mmCIF file of C-alpha atoms in Angstrom:
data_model
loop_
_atom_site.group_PDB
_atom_site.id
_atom_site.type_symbol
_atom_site.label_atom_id
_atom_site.label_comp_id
_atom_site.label_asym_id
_atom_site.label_seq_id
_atom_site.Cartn_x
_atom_site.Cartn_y
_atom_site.Cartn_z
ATOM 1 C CA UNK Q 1110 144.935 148.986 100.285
ATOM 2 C CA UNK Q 1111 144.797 145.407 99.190
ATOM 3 C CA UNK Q 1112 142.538 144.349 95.983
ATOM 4 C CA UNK Q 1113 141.235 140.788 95.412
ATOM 5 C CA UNK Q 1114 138.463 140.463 92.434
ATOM 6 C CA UNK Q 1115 137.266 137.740 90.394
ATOM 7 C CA UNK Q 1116 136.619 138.268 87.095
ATOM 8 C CA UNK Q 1117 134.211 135.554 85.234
ATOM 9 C CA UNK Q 1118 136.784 135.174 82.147
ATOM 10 C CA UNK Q 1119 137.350 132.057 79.932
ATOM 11 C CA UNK Q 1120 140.689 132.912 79.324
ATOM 12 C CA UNK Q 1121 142.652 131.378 76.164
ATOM 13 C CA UNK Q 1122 145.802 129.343 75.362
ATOM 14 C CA UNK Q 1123 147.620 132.357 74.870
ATOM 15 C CA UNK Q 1124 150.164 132.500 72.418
ATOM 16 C CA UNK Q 1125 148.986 128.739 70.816
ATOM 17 C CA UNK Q 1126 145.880 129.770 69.966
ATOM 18 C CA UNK Q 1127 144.970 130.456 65.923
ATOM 19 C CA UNK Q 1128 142.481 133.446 65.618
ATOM 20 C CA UNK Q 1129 141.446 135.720 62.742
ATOM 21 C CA UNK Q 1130 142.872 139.052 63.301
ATOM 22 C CA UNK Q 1131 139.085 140.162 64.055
ATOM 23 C CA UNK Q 1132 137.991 137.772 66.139
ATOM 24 C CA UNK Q 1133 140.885 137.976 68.466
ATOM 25 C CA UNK Q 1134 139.814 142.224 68.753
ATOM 26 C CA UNK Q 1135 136.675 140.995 69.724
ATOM 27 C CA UNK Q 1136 138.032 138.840 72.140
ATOM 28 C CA UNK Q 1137 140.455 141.189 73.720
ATOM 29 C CA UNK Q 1138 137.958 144.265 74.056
ATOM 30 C CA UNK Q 1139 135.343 141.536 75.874
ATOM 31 C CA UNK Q 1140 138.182 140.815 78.562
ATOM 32 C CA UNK Q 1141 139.481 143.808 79.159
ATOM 33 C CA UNK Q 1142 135.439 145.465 79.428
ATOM 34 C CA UNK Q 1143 134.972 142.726 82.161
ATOM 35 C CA UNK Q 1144 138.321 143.376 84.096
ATOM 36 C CA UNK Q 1145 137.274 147.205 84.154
ATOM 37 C CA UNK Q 1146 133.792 146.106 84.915
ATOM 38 C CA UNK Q 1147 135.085 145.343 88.371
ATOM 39 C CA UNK Q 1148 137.509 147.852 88.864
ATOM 40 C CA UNK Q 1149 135.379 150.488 88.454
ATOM 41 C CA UNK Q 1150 134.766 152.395 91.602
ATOM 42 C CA UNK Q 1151 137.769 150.837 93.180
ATOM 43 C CA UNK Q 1152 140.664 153.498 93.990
ATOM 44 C CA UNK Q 1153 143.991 152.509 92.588
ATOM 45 C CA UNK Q 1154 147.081 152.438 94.966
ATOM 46 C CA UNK Q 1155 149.602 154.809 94.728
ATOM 47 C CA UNK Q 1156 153.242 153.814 94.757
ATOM 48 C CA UNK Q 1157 154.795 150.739 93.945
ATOM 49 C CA UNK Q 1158 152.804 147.589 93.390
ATOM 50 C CA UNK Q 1159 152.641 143.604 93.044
ATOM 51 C CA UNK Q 1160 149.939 142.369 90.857
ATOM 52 C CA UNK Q 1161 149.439 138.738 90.950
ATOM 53 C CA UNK Q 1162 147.074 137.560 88.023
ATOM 54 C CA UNK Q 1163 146.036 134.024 88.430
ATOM 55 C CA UNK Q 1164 143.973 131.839 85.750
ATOM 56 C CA UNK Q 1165 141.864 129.573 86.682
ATOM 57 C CA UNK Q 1166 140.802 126.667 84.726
ATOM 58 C CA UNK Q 1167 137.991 123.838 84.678
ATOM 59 C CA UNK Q 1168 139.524 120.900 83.483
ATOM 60 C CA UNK Q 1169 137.629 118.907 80.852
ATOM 61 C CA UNK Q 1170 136.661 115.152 81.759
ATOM 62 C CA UNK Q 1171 140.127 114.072 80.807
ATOM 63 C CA UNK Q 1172 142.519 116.162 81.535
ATOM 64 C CA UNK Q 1173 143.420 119.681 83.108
ATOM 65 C CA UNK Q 1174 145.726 121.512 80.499
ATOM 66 C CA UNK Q 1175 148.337 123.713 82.129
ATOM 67 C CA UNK Q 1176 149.953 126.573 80.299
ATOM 68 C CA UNK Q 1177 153.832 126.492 80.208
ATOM 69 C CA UNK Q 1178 155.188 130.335 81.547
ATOM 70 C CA UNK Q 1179 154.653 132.349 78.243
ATOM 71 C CA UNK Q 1180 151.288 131.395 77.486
ATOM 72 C CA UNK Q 1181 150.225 131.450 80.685
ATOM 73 C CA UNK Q 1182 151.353 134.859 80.251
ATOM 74 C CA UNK Q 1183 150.062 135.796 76.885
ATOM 75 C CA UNK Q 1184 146.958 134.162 77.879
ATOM 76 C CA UNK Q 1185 146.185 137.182 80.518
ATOM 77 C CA UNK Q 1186 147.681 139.824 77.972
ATOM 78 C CA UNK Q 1187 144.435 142.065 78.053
ATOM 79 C CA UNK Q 1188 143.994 141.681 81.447
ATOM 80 C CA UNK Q 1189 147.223 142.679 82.521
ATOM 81 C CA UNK Q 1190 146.656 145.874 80.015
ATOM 82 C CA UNK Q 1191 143.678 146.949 81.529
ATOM 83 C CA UNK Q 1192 145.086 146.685 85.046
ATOM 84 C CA UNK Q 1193 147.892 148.806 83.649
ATOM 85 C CA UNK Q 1194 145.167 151.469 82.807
ATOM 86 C CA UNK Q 1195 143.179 151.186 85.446
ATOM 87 C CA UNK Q 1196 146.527 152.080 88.155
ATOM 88 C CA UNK Q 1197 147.557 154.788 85.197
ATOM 89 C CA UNK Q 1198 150.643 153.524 84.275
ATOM 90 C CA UNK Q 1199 152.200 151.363 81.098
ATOM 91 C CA UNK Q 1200 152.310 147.922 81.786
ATOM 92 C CA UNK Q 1201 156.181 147.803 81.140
ATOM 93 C CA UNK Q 1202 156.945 150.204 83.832
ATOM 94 C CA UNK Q 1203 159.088 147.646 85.878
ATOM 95 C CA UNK Q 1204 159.852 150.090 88.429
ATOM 96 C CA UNK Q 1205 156.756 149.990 89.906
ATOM 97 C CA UNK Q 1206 154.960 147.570 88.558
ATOM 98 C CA UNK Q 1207 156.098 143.782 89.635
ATOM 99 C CA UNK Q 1208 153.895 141.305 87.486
ATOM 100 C CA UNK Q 1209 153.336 137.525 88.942
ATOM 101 C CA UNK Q 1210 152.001 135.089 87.218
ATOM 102 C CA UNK Q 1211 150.203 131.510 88.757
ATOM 103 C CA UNK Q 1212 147.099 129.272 87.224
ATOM 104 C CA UNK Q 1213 145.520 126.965 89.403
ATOM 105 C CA UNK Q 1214 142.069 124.223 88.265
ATOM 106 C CA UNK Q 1215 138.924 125.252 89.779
ATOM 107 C CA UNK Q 1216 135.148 124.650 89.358
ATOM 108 C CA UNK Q 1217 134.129 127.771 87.045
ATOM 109 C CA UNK Q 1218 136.720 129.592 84.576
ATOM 110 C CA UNK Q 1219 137.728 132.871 85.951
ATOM 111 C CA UNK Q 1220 140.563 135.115 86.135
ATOM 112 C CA UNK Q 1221 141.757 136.327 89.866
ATOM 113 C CA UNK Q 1222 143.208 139.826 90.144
ATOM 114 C CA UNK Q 1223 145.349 140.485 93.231
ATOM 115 C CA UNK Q 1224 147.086 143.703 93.262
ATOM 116 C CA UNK Q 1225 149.297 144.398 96.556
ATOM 117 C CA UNK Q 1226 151.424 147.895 97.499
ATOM 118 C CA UNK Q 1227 154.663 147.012 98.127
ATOM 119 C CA UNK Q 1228 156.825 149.268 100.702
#
């Protein structure tokens, strides 16, 4: 079983942005309610997996700004948790787990999901 979901998410600069400690909370438990908000009722796969998370991006009337590797990835930390949770496993678990990364510019900000089982 193959997922694809869109989540509405304006997702961050990752690891450049400058939060207080309670404001970032806030901000994480908002992302990961509205990843879980569309996995619920979805069955998880069993067995090994390949997750692709993808940001995507409206550019502002200047320029698009595009996230080097590690803030791309820290930018999607509290996604990638809750889609951790959501197949029942840690998100570390490199055995089964194989975590891809991509950002692309589109017309509304969102954050695609794309979780395939892999043989």
């Amino acid at each position: 079983m193959t997922l694809h979901i869109s989540v509405p998410l304006r997702l961050g600069r990752g690891l450049n942005d400058r939060e207080h400690h309670m404001a970032r909370h806030r901000r994480v438990q908002s992302e990961r309610g509205a990843v879980q908000w569309q996995l619920n009722g979805k069955k998880p796969p069993a067995g090994a997996v390949r997750v692709l998370l993808v940001r995507v991006s409206v550019p502002s009337a200047t320029r698009w700004i595009q996230l080097d590797g590690d803030n791309l990835q820290g930018s999607m930390k509290a996604v990638r948790d809750q889609v951790a949770a959501w197949l029942g496993r840690d998100d570390a678990d490199g055995g089964t787990i194989q975590w891809e990364y991509g950002q692309r510019r589109g017309t509304d900000w969102a954050c695609e999901i794309h979780v395939v089982p892999t043989p």
